[in-house]
Each structure stands twice: as structure tokens, then as C-alpha cells.
Amino acid sequence: MLQIEIEPVWRFHKEGSTQTVAVMLGVLNDIRTSGKLTSAADHAGLSYRHVWNLVEQWSDFFGVPLVETHRGKGTTLTAFGEKLVWAGQRMQARLGPQLENLAQELATEIKPFLHQRPSVIRVHASHGFAVSKLRELLDKEPGIGVDLRYVSNQNSLVSLAQGACDLSGVHIPRGELRAQSVKACRDWLDPREDRVISFVTREMGLMVKKGNPLKIGSLKDLVTTRARFVNRDHDSGTRMLFDQLLAQHKIGEAKINGAQQMEFTHAAVAAYVASGMADAAFGVEAAARQFGLDFVRLLTEDYFFVCRRAFLDTEPMQRVLDVMKGDAFHDAVAQLPGYIAQQPGTVSTVKEFLDIVEGAAQSDGAAAKVRARKT
């Protein structure tokens, strides 16, 4: 299937000259992680001399050095070089999913005019690391196309009910908050026509600076330390979960320093903290580790898919299930911190699914009451 990539172009204008930074940002990031200019040159496929000339040209352009060399200790970025790299990381994390959606829309518009028309599976799901891994594997399957649109957790089931997608991705928390999440899902599940497919679990919690300098260990610590917080957008399922956690712990949003500052993906809030613009954020462990942050686990979420019974029996969907059950997907998930492949590809009826999750919710509630009595 035709694939389209849309990438942002970052240009600097100075006295009539225009410079783009795509290559330079990659070089600087490699220097930041490896501490070696030679490693950055090898990764970029350029000569050492060419990379050094690039660094000098950019330093001259800005009038500020980008790197510092230390005899016997390699090369490090200056504070300005670090700021450029993290700005690029934030931009990619913020815009990436939106650009993927736009690229997919364009591919869908073009597809009817092409001779090769693979079976296309329309997937609506909230942005997640395991979903991206699944999509990468499905893209390698001949004869199958994936039309993946990132939508909010609340809207994915609505899309399925309205026939706008074939697979709906949904995540619900374990623990005391599970019941209200299941109730919201129940309104959009058709027990006769829908089937639920197990996928993964993921760890959710607070992303904090490496070393956790403010010693944040709970939501209440966000208030007592006056930590600068960066939140998720109002439409995201992660934001809804965070708001539910605040209500559970009787913490008013107004008490969170920076709760109105928002980003649109797990990676974007992680990059925001890593760049020093905030002290903490809420999201998945995988995003925290990706940006070298510490992680304070708060709860576990189950991520699953829902599809129509009739679609489940189609050949393309059976191949999707085979990919979910395959070693390649299990290996990919194993590389994601905080993710576990939870019998991916296993199909349940809505009743079986609700019996399991509601039973777990009741068990969690009973355990919570016991803990409350003991305290």
C-alpha cells in the first residue's frame, strides 16, 4: 500500500539567508547521546570533517557555539545546543501523530486512483507505543493496508458504532477507577455484534527529571513541592484518567502548578520535562524512559481492541490476529518499558469481557476498603 510521510521543516531566517536544521538536529542529538563526533558522523553517513564543518557553520550562523570539545573526554553540547535538540524533540513529539493522520488521509484519497488496492483495515485508536509497533508489522504484510487514525479514547468506540472504522482501540485502568471507565465503554458496546480483542497492558504514572530531584512519589507531592507540571489535552483518555486520579485523591486541579499547560502526546509531555520546561508530567513509562526520565508508577492500564463480529471472520482481520500472536510482535512489545503483551489476539465476547473487568473492579474495590479499614 502507498505510504506517505509528512515531515515538518524547521527553518531559521537571518539577514536574508535561510537555513534548515533537519540534518543538524540529528547530528547534535547523536553527539548528546554518544559524546563523540565520530559516532554522530557515522550515524549520519557523513565524514568527520563534513560534520565538523557543519557544526562550525551553524555556530557561526547563530553566533553561539553548539558543542564543546574536552581533551580525552569527547564532545558535549553547549546549553544552546541542548536547547536546540530538545526543541526539535518537542516539535516532533507534538506534531508527529497529527502529521501521521494527515498523511493517512491523503493516502486514502489517492488510493482509489491506483491500480493496486490492498485490503485496507481502518483503525481508530489513541496514540500509543504498542499500536505503533503493530502498525509497523502490519505494513510489512503483503496485500494489507492499515488506515490508522489517532483519535481520543472516548471517540474510538463512537467511530466503530458509526461504521467509521473496523478496529477501535480503547484503554481502561485497573484498580478503583476501572468501574467508571467500564461504564463509559458499556454505552458504546453492542453485546451481539461486537468482539473484544486482548492486546497489551501498560504502566501509567508520573514522569519526573532524572534522579527525581524533587523526590516526587505521589500526586500529593505535586502540590507540596509546587512542581511545574505539564498536562495532556482535554480530549485525551490520559487526561481523563489523570483528572479521575485527582478527584480520587481529593486534589483540586487548581492546586497543580501548570495544570493548564498542555501537550498532545505521551512523548510530547516527556520531551517537555526532559527539556527542563517542567518538573513532572503524567503518562506511560515507555515515554519517560525514551527521554531519560525517572518514572513513578501509579497504576496499570489494559489496552484492547474492539471490532464487529462479521469483520472478525474476514481474511485481513485473521491476518491481523496472527501478527498480534506472532513472535515479532511479542519481541517488539518486550522492548517497550512498562508494556506487557497480554494474550494479544485473544478474542472474547462483550459479556465475557465485561464479566472479567467488572469482576476485577469489584475485587479491587473490596481490597481498597480493607486497606482503608486498616489505616
C-alpha positions as a LaTeX table, in Angstrom:
\begin{tabular}{lrrr}
\hline
Residue & $x$ (\AA) & $y$ (\AA) & $z$ (\AA) \\
\hline
Met1 & 0.00 & 0.00 & 0.00 \\
Leu2 & 1.18 & 3.52 & $-0.79$ \\
Gln3 & 2.69 & 5.16 & 2.27 \\
Ile4 & 3.13 & 8.90 & 2.66 \\
Glu5 & 5.29 & 10.68 & 5.20 \\
Ile6 & 4.86 & 14.34 & 6.06 \\
Glu7 & 7.74 & 15.91 & 7.95 \\
Pro8 & 7.95 & 19.40 & 9.46 \\
Val9 & 10.66 & 21.67 & 8.08 \\
Trp10 & 12.35 & 23.92 & 10.62 \\
Arg11 & 13.95 & 26.98 & 9.04 \\
Phe12 & 15.88 & 29.85 & 10.56 \\
His13 & 15.96 & 33.22 & 8.78 \\
Lys14 & 18.74 & 35.69 & 9.38 \\
Glu15 & 19.61 & 38.74 & 7.30 \\
Gly16 & 18.07 & 37.32 & 4.15 \\
Ser17 & 19.61 & 33.83 & 4.50 \\
Thr18 & 17.55 & 30.72 & 5.20 \\
Gln19 & 18.85 & 27.61 & 6.91 \\
Thr20 & 17.12 & 24.29 & 7.62 \\
Val21 & 18.16 & 22.22 & 10.62 \\
Ala22 & 16.97 & 18.67 & 9.91 \\
Val23 & 20.45 & 17.17 & 9.46 \\
Met24 & 22.00 & 19.37 & 12.12 \\
Leu25 & 19.47 & 18.34 & 14.78 \\
Gly26 & 20.21 & 14.67 & 14.12 \\
Val27 & 23.95 & 15.29 & 14.42 \\
Leu28 & 23.56 & 17.25 & 17.65 \\
Asn29 & 21.32 & 14.58 & 19.16 \\
Asp30 & 23.88 & 11.88 & 18.35 \\
Ile31 & 26.60 & 13.98 & 19.97 \\
Arg32 & 24.39 & 14.41 & 23.04 \\
Thr33 & 23.81 & 10.67 & 23.44 \\
Ser34 & 27.23 & 9.33 & 22.41 \\
Gly35 & 29.58 & 12.16 & 23.37 \\
Lys36 & 31.52 & 11.50 & 20.16 \\
Leu37 & 31.62 & 13.47 & 16.94 \\
Thr38 & 32.84 & 10.38 & 15.09 \\
Ser39 & 29.75 & 8.44 & 16.17 \\
Ala40 & 27.47 & 11.27 & 15.01 \\
Ala41 & 29.25 & 11.32 & 11.63 \\
Asp42 & 28.91 & 7.56 & 11.19 \\
His43 & 25.22 & 7.62 & 12.07 \\
Ala44 & 24.58 & 10.46 & 9.59 \\
Gly45 & 26.61 & 8.74 & 6.86 \\
Leu46 & 28.93 & 11.75 & 6.61 \\
Ser47 & 32.65 & 12.26 & 7.02 \\
Tyr48 & 34.05 & 13.55 & 10.29 \\
Arg49 & 35.37 & 16.65 & 8.51 \\
His50 & 31.99 & 17.38 & 6.92 \\
Val51 & 30.17 & 17.08 & 10.26 \\
Trp52 & 32.70 & 19.32 & 11.97 \\
Asn53 & 32.29 & 21.89 & 9.20 \\
Leu54 & 28.51 & 21.74 & 9.67 \\
Val55 & 28.89 & 22.37 & 13.40 \\
Glu56 & 31.17 & 25.34 & 12.76 \\
Gln57 & 28.85 & 26.77 & 10.09 \\
Trp58 & 25.87 & 26.59 & 12.41 \\
Ser59 & 27.83 & 28.09 & 15.28 \\
Asp60 & 28.83 & 30.96 & 13.01 \\
Phe61 & 25.23 & 31.35 & 11.81 \\
Phe62 & 23.88 & 31.70 & 15.35 \\
Gly63 & 26.93 & 33.44 & 16.75 \\
Val64 & 26.88 & 30.94 & 19.62 \\
Pro65 & 28.89 & 27.69 & 19.91 \\
Leu66 & 26.87 & 24.47 & 19.68 \\
Val67 & 29.42 & 22.00 & 21.05 \\
Glu68 & 32.38 & 21.88 & 23.39 \\
Thr69 & 35.33 & 19.52 & 22.98 \\
His70 & 37.16 & 18.14 & 26.01 \\
Arg71 & 40.58 & 16.56 & 25.61 \\
Gly72 & 40.23 & 12.87 & 26.37 \\
Lys73 & 36.57 & 13.24 & 27.33 \\
Gly74 & 34.84 & 13.57 & 23.96 \\
Thr75 & 32.38 & 16.22 & 22.83 \\
Thr76 & 29.36 & 17.68 & 24.62 \\
Leu77 & 26.66 & 20.12 & 23.62 \\
Thr78 & 26.60 & 23.64 & 24.93 \\
Ala79 & 23.48 & 24.86 & 26.74 \\
Phe80 & 22.34 & 26.39 & 23.45 \\
Gly81 & 22.97 & 23.16 & 21.56 \\
Glu82 & 20.95 & 21.26 & 24.17 \\
Lys83 & 18.11 & 23.75 & 23.81 \\
Leu84 & 18.00 & 23.26 & 20.03 \\
Val85 & 17.91 & 19.47 & 20.36 \\
Trp86 & 15.11 & 19.47 & 22.92 \\
Ala87 & 13.10 & 21.98 & 20.91 \\
Gly88 & 13.34 & 19.60 & 17.95 \\
Gln89 & 12.33 & 16.65 & 20.13 \\
Arg90 & 9.29 & 18.52 & 21.43 \\
Met91 & 8.26 & 19.57 & 17.94 \\
Gln92 & 8.43 & 16.00 & 16.62 \\
Ala93 & 6.63 & 14.56 & 19.64 \\
Arg94 & 3.89 & 17.18 & 19.43 \\
Leu95 & 3.27 & 17.13 & 15.68 \\
Gly96 & 4.11 & 13.52 & 14.83 \\
Pro97 & 0.68 & 11.91 & 15.38 \\
Gln98 & $-1.14$ & 14.82 & 13.72 \\
Leu99 & 1.10 & 14.60 & 10.65 \\
Glu100 & 0.57 & 10.83 & 10.52 \\
Asn101 & $-3.19$ & 11.42 & 10.47 \\
Leu102 & $-2.84$ & 13.94 & 7.64 \\
Ala103 & $-0.61$ & 11.57 & 5.67 \\
Gln104 & $-3.12$ & 8.77 & 6.09 \\
Glu105 & $-5.97$ & 10.99 & 4.92 \\
Leu106 & $-4.02$ & 11.86 & 1.78 \\
Ala107 & $-3.16$ & 8.20 & 1.12 \\
Thr108 & $-6.84$ & 7.27 & 1.47 \\
Glu109 & $-7.85$ & 9.95 & $-1.05$ \\
Ile110 & $-5.23$ & 8.79 & $-3.56$ \\
Lys111 & $-5.85$ & 5.03 & $-3.20$ \\
Pro112 & $-8.96$ & 4.81 & $-5.47$ \\
Phe113 & $-6.88$ & 6.11 & $-8.40$ \\
Leu114 & $-4.19$ & 3.43 & $-8.07$ \\
His115 & $-4.24$ & 0.01 & $-9.70$ \\
Gln116 & $-3.10$ & $-1.88$ & $-6.62$ \\
Arg117 & $-5.80$ & $-1.81$ & $-4.00$ \\
Pro118 & $-4.90$ & $-3.92$ & $-0.95$ \\
Ser119 & $-7.41$ & $-4.81$ & 1.72 \\
Val120 & $-7.48$ & $-1.80$ & 4.00 \\
Ile121 & $-8.22$ & $-2.08$ & 7.71 \\
Arg122 & $-9.41$ & 1.17 & 9.27 \\
Val123 & $-8.08$ & 1.57 & 12.80 \\
His124 & $-9.11$ & 4.35 & 15.18 \\
Ala125 & $-7.11$ & 4.36 & 18.41 \\
Ser126 & $-5.48$ & 6.67 & 20.90 \\
His127 & $-1.78$ & 7.18 & 20.30 \\
Gly128 & 0.35 & 4.52 & 21.94 \\
Phe129 & 3.73 & 2.86 & 21.54 \\
Ala130 & 2.36 & $-0.69$ & 21.12 \\
Val131 & $-0.13$ & 0.49 & 18.50 \\
Ser132 & 2.73 & 1.99 & 16.50 \\
Lys133 & 4.66 & $-1.29$ & 16.72 \\
Leu134 & 1.65 & $-3.24$ & 15.48 \\
Arg135 & 1.22 & $-0.85$ & 12.60 \\
Glu136 & 4.90 & $-1.25$ & 11.62 \\
Leu137 & 4.50 & $-5.03$ & 11.45 \\
Leu138 & 1.23 & $-4.85$ & 9.51 \\
Asp139 & 2.85 & $-2.51$ & 6.97 \\
Lys140 & 5.21 & $-5.39$ & 6.12 \\
Glu141 & 2.31 & $-7.75$ & 5.40 \\
Pro142 & 1.69 & $-8.03$ & 1.63 \\
Gly143 & $-1.82$ & $-7.25$ & 0.45 \\
Ile144 & $-2.90$ & $-5.48$ & 3.66 \\
Gly145 & $-3.13$ & $-1.74$ & 4.16 \\
Val146 & $-3.65$ & $-0.02$ & 7.50 \\
Asp147 & $-5.58$ & 3.23 & 7.66 \\
Leu148 & $-4.59$ & 4.26 & 11.20 \\
Arg149 & $-6.12$ & 7.43 & 12.63 \\
Tyr150 & $-5.19$ & 8.64 & 16.08 \\
Val151 & $-8.32$ & 9.70 & 17.92 \\
Ser152 & $-9.19$ & 10.18 & 21.56 \\
Asn153 & $-10.00$ & 7.19 & 23.72 \\
Gln154 & $-13.61$ & 8.34 & 24.02 \\
Asn155 & $-14.13$ & 8.71 & 20.28 \\
Ser156 & $-12.73$ & 5.40 & 19.08 \\
Leu157 & $-15.76$ & 3.35 & 20.17 \\
Val158 & $-18.05$ & 6.02 & 18.74 \\
Ser159 & $-16.25$ & 5.62 & 15.41 \\
Leu160 & $-16.85$ & 1.86 & 15.47 \\
Ala161 & $-20.52$ & 2.26 & 16.36 \\
Gln162 & $-20.97$ & 4.70 & 13.48 \\
Gly163 & $-19.15$ & 2.46 & 10.99 \\
Ala164 & $-16.23$ & 4.87 & 10.59 \\
Cys165 & $-13.60$ & 2.24 & 11.48 \\
Asp166 & $-13.07$ & $-1.52$ & 11.61 \\
Leu167 & $-10.92$ & $-1.68$ & 14.74 \\
Ser168 & $-11.33$ & 0.54 & 17.79 \\
Gly169 & $-8.52$ & 0.85 & 20.33 \\
Val170 & $-9.50$ & 1.52 & 23.94 \\
His171 & $-7.61$ & 1.58 & 27.25 \\
Ile172 & $-9.06$ & 1.27 & 30.75 \\
Pro173 & $-7.29$ & 1.41 & 34.13 \\
Arg174 & $-7.07$ & $-1.34$ & 36.67 \\
Gly175 & $-7.92$ & $-0.61$ & 40.27 \\
Glu176 & $-10.61$ & 1.53 & 41.82 \\
Leu177 & $-11.10$ & 3.68 & 38.72 \\
Arg178 & $-11.91$ & 0.75 & 36.47 \\
Ala179 & $-15.65$ & 0.74 & 37.17 \\
Gln180 & $-16.37$ & 4.23 & 35.83 \\
Ser181 & $-14.25$ & 3.60 & 32.73 \\
Val182 & $-16.08$ & 0.36 & 32.02 \\
Lys183 & $-19.41$ & 2.14 & 32.45 \\
Ala184 & $-18.42$ & 4.69 & 29.78 \\
Cys185 & $-17.42$ & 1.88 & 27.40 \\
Arg186 & $-20.57$ & $-0.15$ & 28.02 \\
Asp187 & $-22.74$ & 2.54 & 26.44 \\
Trp188 & $-20.99$ & 2.02 & 23.08 \\
Leu189 & $-20.54$ & $-1.76$ & 23.09 \\
Asp190 & $-23.03$ & $-3.98$ & 21.26 \\
Pro191 & $-23.08$ & $-7.39$ & 23.04 \\
Arg192 & $-24.47$ & $-9.12$ & 19.94 \\
Glu193 & $-22.25$ & $-7.63$ & 17.25 \\
Asp194 & $-19.00$ & $-6.59$ & 18.95 \\
Arg195 & $-15.99$ & $-8.69$ & 19.89 \\
Val196 & $-13.13$ & $-7.66$ & 22.19 \\
Ile197 & $-9.51$ & $-8.47$ & 21.37 \\
Ser198 & $-6.83$ & $-8.55$ & 24.06 \\
Phe199 & $-3.72$ & $-6.54$ & 23.29 \\
Val200 & $-1.29$ & $-5.20$ & 25.95 \\
Thr201 & $-1.01$ & $-3.71$ & 29.42 \\
Arg202 & 0.95 & $-0.54$ & 30.10 \\
Glu203 & 2.20 & 1.24 & 33.20 \\
Met204 & 0.95 & 4.75 & 33.88 \\
Gly205 & 2.45 & 7.24 & 36.28 \\
Leu206 & 4.45 & 10.40 & 36.83 \\
Met207 & 7.40 & 11.27 & 34.62 \\
Val208 & 10.00 & 13.23 & 36.59 \\
Lys209 & 13.51 & 14.51 & 35.95 \\
Lys210 & 16.34 & 12.02 & 36.13 \\
Gly211 & 17.27 & 11.44 & 39.75 \\
Asn212 & 13.89 & 12.79 & 40.84 \\
Pro213 & 15.40 & 15.90 & 42.46 \\
Leu214 & 12.08 & 16.99 & 44.00 \\
Lys215 & 11.53 & 13.49 & 45.49 \\
Ile216 & 8.08 & 13.21 & 43.94 \\
Gly217 & 6.43 & 9.93 & 44.89 \\
Ser218 & 2.71 & 10.65 & 44.65 \\
Leu219 & 0.12 & 13.04 & 43.26 \\
Lys220 & 0.06 & 14.93 & 46.56 \\
Asp221 & 3.77 & 15.62 & 46.17 \\
Leu222 & 2.96 & 17.61 & 43.03 \\
Val223 & 1.14 & 20.05 & 45.30 \\
Thr224 & 3.53 & 20.12 & 48.25 \\
Thr225 & 6.64 & 20.58 & 46.08 \\
Arg226 & 4.98 & 23.12 & 43.76 \\
Ala227 & 6.44 & 21.10 & 40.90 \\
Arg228 & 5.96 & 22.62 & 37.45 \\
Phe229 & 3.54 & 20.28 & 35.69 \\
Val230 & 2.67 & 19.80 & 32.02 \\
Asn231 & $-0.73$ & 18.24 & 31.35 \\
Arg232 & $-2.32$ & 16.34 & 28.47 \\
Asp233 & $-5.04$ & 17.83 & 26.26 \\
His234 & $-8.65$ & 17.70 & 27.46 \\
Asp235 & $-9.78$ & 15.23 & 24.77 \\
Ser236 & $-7.23$ & 12.53 & 25.57 \\
Gly237 & $-8.04$ & 9.44 & 27.60 \\
Thr238 & $-4.87$ & 10.01 & 29.61 \\
Arg239 & $-6.09$ & 13.46 & 30.66 \\
Met240 & $-9.44$ & 11.98 & 31.70 \\
Leu241 & $-7.61$ & 9.35 & 33.75 \\
Phe242 & $-5.42$ & 11.98 & 35.42 \\
Asp243 & $-8.49$ & 14.06 & 36.31 \\
Gln244 & $-10.09$ & 10.95 & 37.80 \\
Leu245 & $-6.98$ & 10.31 & 39.89 \\
Leu246 & $-7.05$ & 13.89 & 41.18 \\
Ala247 & $-10.71$ & 13.51 & 42.16 \\
Gln248 & $-9.98$ & 10.16 & 43.82 \\
His249 & $-7.29$ & 11.77 & 45.97 \\
Lys250 & $-9.38$ & 14.92 & 46.54 \\
Ile251 & $-6.85$ & 17.19 & 44.85 \\
Gly252 & $-8.18$ & 20.25 & 43.05 \\
Glu253 & $-6.67$ & 20.87 & 39.64 \\
Ala254 & $-6.04$ & 24.49 & 40.60 \\
Lys255 & $-3.51$ & 23.25 & 43.17 \\
Ile256 & $-1.35$ & 21.71 & 40.44 \\
Asn257 & 1.25 & 24.24 & 39.27 \\
Gly258 & 0.93 & 24.36 & 35.48 \\
Ala259 & $-2.08$ & 22.07 & 35.08 \\
Gln260 & $-3.35$ & 24.29 & 32.26 \\
Gln261 & $-0.14$ & 23.84 & 30.24 \\
Met262 & $-0.97$ & 21.12 & 27.69 \\
Glu263 & 0.73 & 18.85 & 25.17 \\
Phe264 & $-0.90$ & 16.28 & 22.89 \\
Thr265 & 1.03 & 13.00 & 23.25 \\
His266 & 2.87 & 10.95 & 25.87 \\
Ala267 & 6.14 & 11.68 & 24.09 \\
Ala268 & 5.41 & 15.41 & 23.96 \\
Val269 & 4.93 & 15.78 & 27.72 \\
Ala270 & 8.02 & 13.63 & 28.32 \\
Ala271 & 10.08 & 15.83 & 26.00 \\
Tyr272 & 8.72 & 18.91 & 27.80 \\
Val273 & 10.03 & 17.60 & 31.13 \\
Ala274 & 13.33 & 16.39 & 29.65 \\
Ser275 & 13.98 & 19.81 & 28.16 \\
Gly276 & 13.72 & 21.41 & 31.61 \\
Met277 & 10.47 & 23.29 & 30.94 \\
Ala278 & 8.56 & 21.27 & 33.56 \\
Asp279 & 9.33 & 19.06 & 36.55 \\
Ala280 & 6.66 & 16.39 & 36.04 \\
Ala281 & 4.01 & 15.00 & 33.72 \\
Phe282 & 1.58 & 12.07 & 33.66 \\
Gly283 & 1.79 & 9.32 & 31.07 \\
Val284 & 3.22 & 5.94 & 30.06 \\
Glu285 & 6.52 & 4.59 & 31.34 \\
Ala286 & 7.79 & 3.98 & 27.80 \\
Ala287 & 7.73 & 7.72 & 27.05 \\
Ala288 & 9.58 & 8.53 & 30.27 \\
Arg289 & 12.35 & 6.03 & 29.51 \\
Gln290 & 12.60 & 7.22 & 25.90 \\
Phe291 & 13.62 & 10.66 & 27.15 \\
Gly292 & 15.82 & 9.51 & 30.02 \\
Leu293 & 13.34 & 10.42 & 32.78 \\
Asp294 & 12.56 & 8.64 & 36.04 \\
Phe295 & 9.11 & 7.12 & 36.43 \\
Val296 & 6.79 & 6.88 & 39.44 \\
Arg297 & 4.23 & 4.15 & 38.75 \\
Leu298 & 0.64 & 4.91 & 39.79 \\
Leu299 & $-1.46$ & 2.26 & 38.02 \\
Thr300 & $-1.74$ & $-0.25$ & 35.17 \\
Glu301 & $-3.96$ & 0.08 & 32.11 \\
Asp302 & $-5.38$ & $-2.62$ & 29.85 \\
Tyr303 & $-5.31$ & $-1.73$ & 26.16 \\
Phe304 & $-7.63$ & $-3.71$ & 23.90 \\
Phe305 & $-9.33$ & $-3.55$ & 20.52 \\
Val306 & $-13.00$ & $-3.91$ & 19.59 \\
Cys307 & $-14.37$ & $-4.95$ & 16.19 \\
Arg308 & $-17.60$ & $-6.22$ & 14.66 \\
Arg309 & $-18.22$ & $-9.97$ & 14.74 \\
Ala310 & $-18.68$ & $-10.08$ & 10.96 \\
Phe311 & $-15.35$ & $-8.31$ & 10.36 \\
Leu312 & $-13.57$ & $-10.68$ & 12.72 \\
Asp313 & $-14.08$ & $-13.55$ & 10.27 \\
Thr314 & $-12.56$ & $-11.75$ & 7.28 \\
Glu315 & $-9.19$ & $-12.83$ & 5.91 \\
Pro316 & $-7.46$ & $-9.44$ & 6.57 \\
Met317 & $-8.58$ & $-9.42$ & 10.20 \\
Gln318 & $-7.43$ & $-13.01$ & 10.71 \\
Arg319 & $-4.01$ & $-11.95$ & 9.49 \\
Val320 & $-4.02$ & $-9.08$ & 11.97 \\
Leu321 & $-4.71$ & $-11.56$ & 14.77 \\
Asp322 & $-1.88$ & $-13.76$ & 13.51 \\
Val323 & 0.51 & $-10.78$ & 13.67 \\
Met324 & $-0.65$ & $-9.95$ & 17.21 \\
Lys325 & 0.00 & $-13.54$ & 18.29 \\
Gly326 & 3.34 & $-13.77$ & 16.48 \\
Asp327 & 6.83 & $-13.73$ & 17.96 \\
Ala328 & 7.75 & $-10.48$ & 16.18 \\
Phe329 & 5.04 & $-8.53$ & 17.98 \\
His330 & 5.84 & $-10.12$ & 21.34 \\
Asp331 & 9.52 & $-9.25$ & 20.86 \\
Ala332 & 8.63 & $-5.66$ & 19.89 \\
Val333 & 6.46 & $-5.18$ & 22.99 \\
Ala334 & 9.17 & $-6.68$ & 25.19 \\
Gln335 & 11.40 & $-3.78$ & 24.14 \\
Leu336 & 8.87 & $-1.20$ & 25.37 \\
Pro337 & 9.42 & $-0.29$ & 29.05 \\
Gly338 & 6.24 & $-0.75$ & 31.07 \\
Tyr339 & 4.42 & $-2.73$ & 28.36 \\
Ile340 & 3.42 & $-6.40$ & 28.52 \\
Ala341 & 1.82 & $-8.39$ & 25.72 \\
Gln342 & $-1.38$ & $-9.56$ & 27.41 \\
Gln343 & $-2.53$ & $-12.55$ & 25.33 \\
Pro344 & $-2.70$ & $-10.34$ & 22.22 \\
Gly345 & $-5.10$ & $-11.59$ & 19.57 \\
Thr346 & $-7.32$ & $-13.47$ & 22.04 \\
Val347 & $-10.99$ & $-12.82$ & 21.22 \\
Ser348 & $-13.81$ & $-12.51$ & 23.77 \\
Thr349 & $-17.49$ & $-11.69$ & 23.61 \\
Val350 & $-18.60$ & $-8.44$ & 25.19 \\
Lys351 & $-20.25$ & $-10.38$ & 28.02 \\
Glu352 & $-17.07$ & $-12.34$ & 28.72 \\
Phe353 & $-15.05$ & $-9.14$ & 28.66 \\
Leu354 & $-17.41$ & $-7.28$ & 30.98 \\
Asp355 & $-17.62$ & $-10.22$ & 33.40 \\
Ile356 & $-13.83$ & $-10.21$ & 33.69 \\
Val357 & $-13.26$ & $-6.46$ & 34.03 \\
Glu358 & $-16.25$ & $-5.82$ & 36.28 \\
Gly359 & $-15.26$ & $-8.73$ & 38.49 \\
Ala360 & $-11.76$ & $-7.30$ & 38.73 \\
Ala361 & $-13.19$ & $-3.88$ & 39.56 \\
Gln362 & $-15.28$ & $-5.31$ & 42.40 \\
Ser363 & $-12.24$ & $-7.17$ & 43.73 \\
Asp364 & $-10.15$ & $-4.00$ & 43.58 \\
Gly365 & $-12.88$ & $-2.07$ & 45.38 \\
Ala366 & $-13.11$ & $-4.65$ & 48.16 \\
Ala367 & $-9.33$ & $-4.60$ & 48.59 \\
Ala368 & $-9.40$ & $-0.81$ & 48.82 \\
Lys369 & $-12.00$ & $-0.93$ & 51.58 \\
Val370 & $-9.89$ & $-3.40$ & 53.53 \\
Arg371 & $-6.85$ & $-1.14$ & 53.21 \\
Ala372 & $-8.95$ & 1.84 & 54.34 \\
Arg373 & $-10.13$ & $-0.02$ & 57.47 \\
Lys374 & $-6.57$ & $-0.98$ & 58.34 \\
Thr375 & $-5.44$ & 2.61 & 58.13 \\
\hline
\end{tabular}
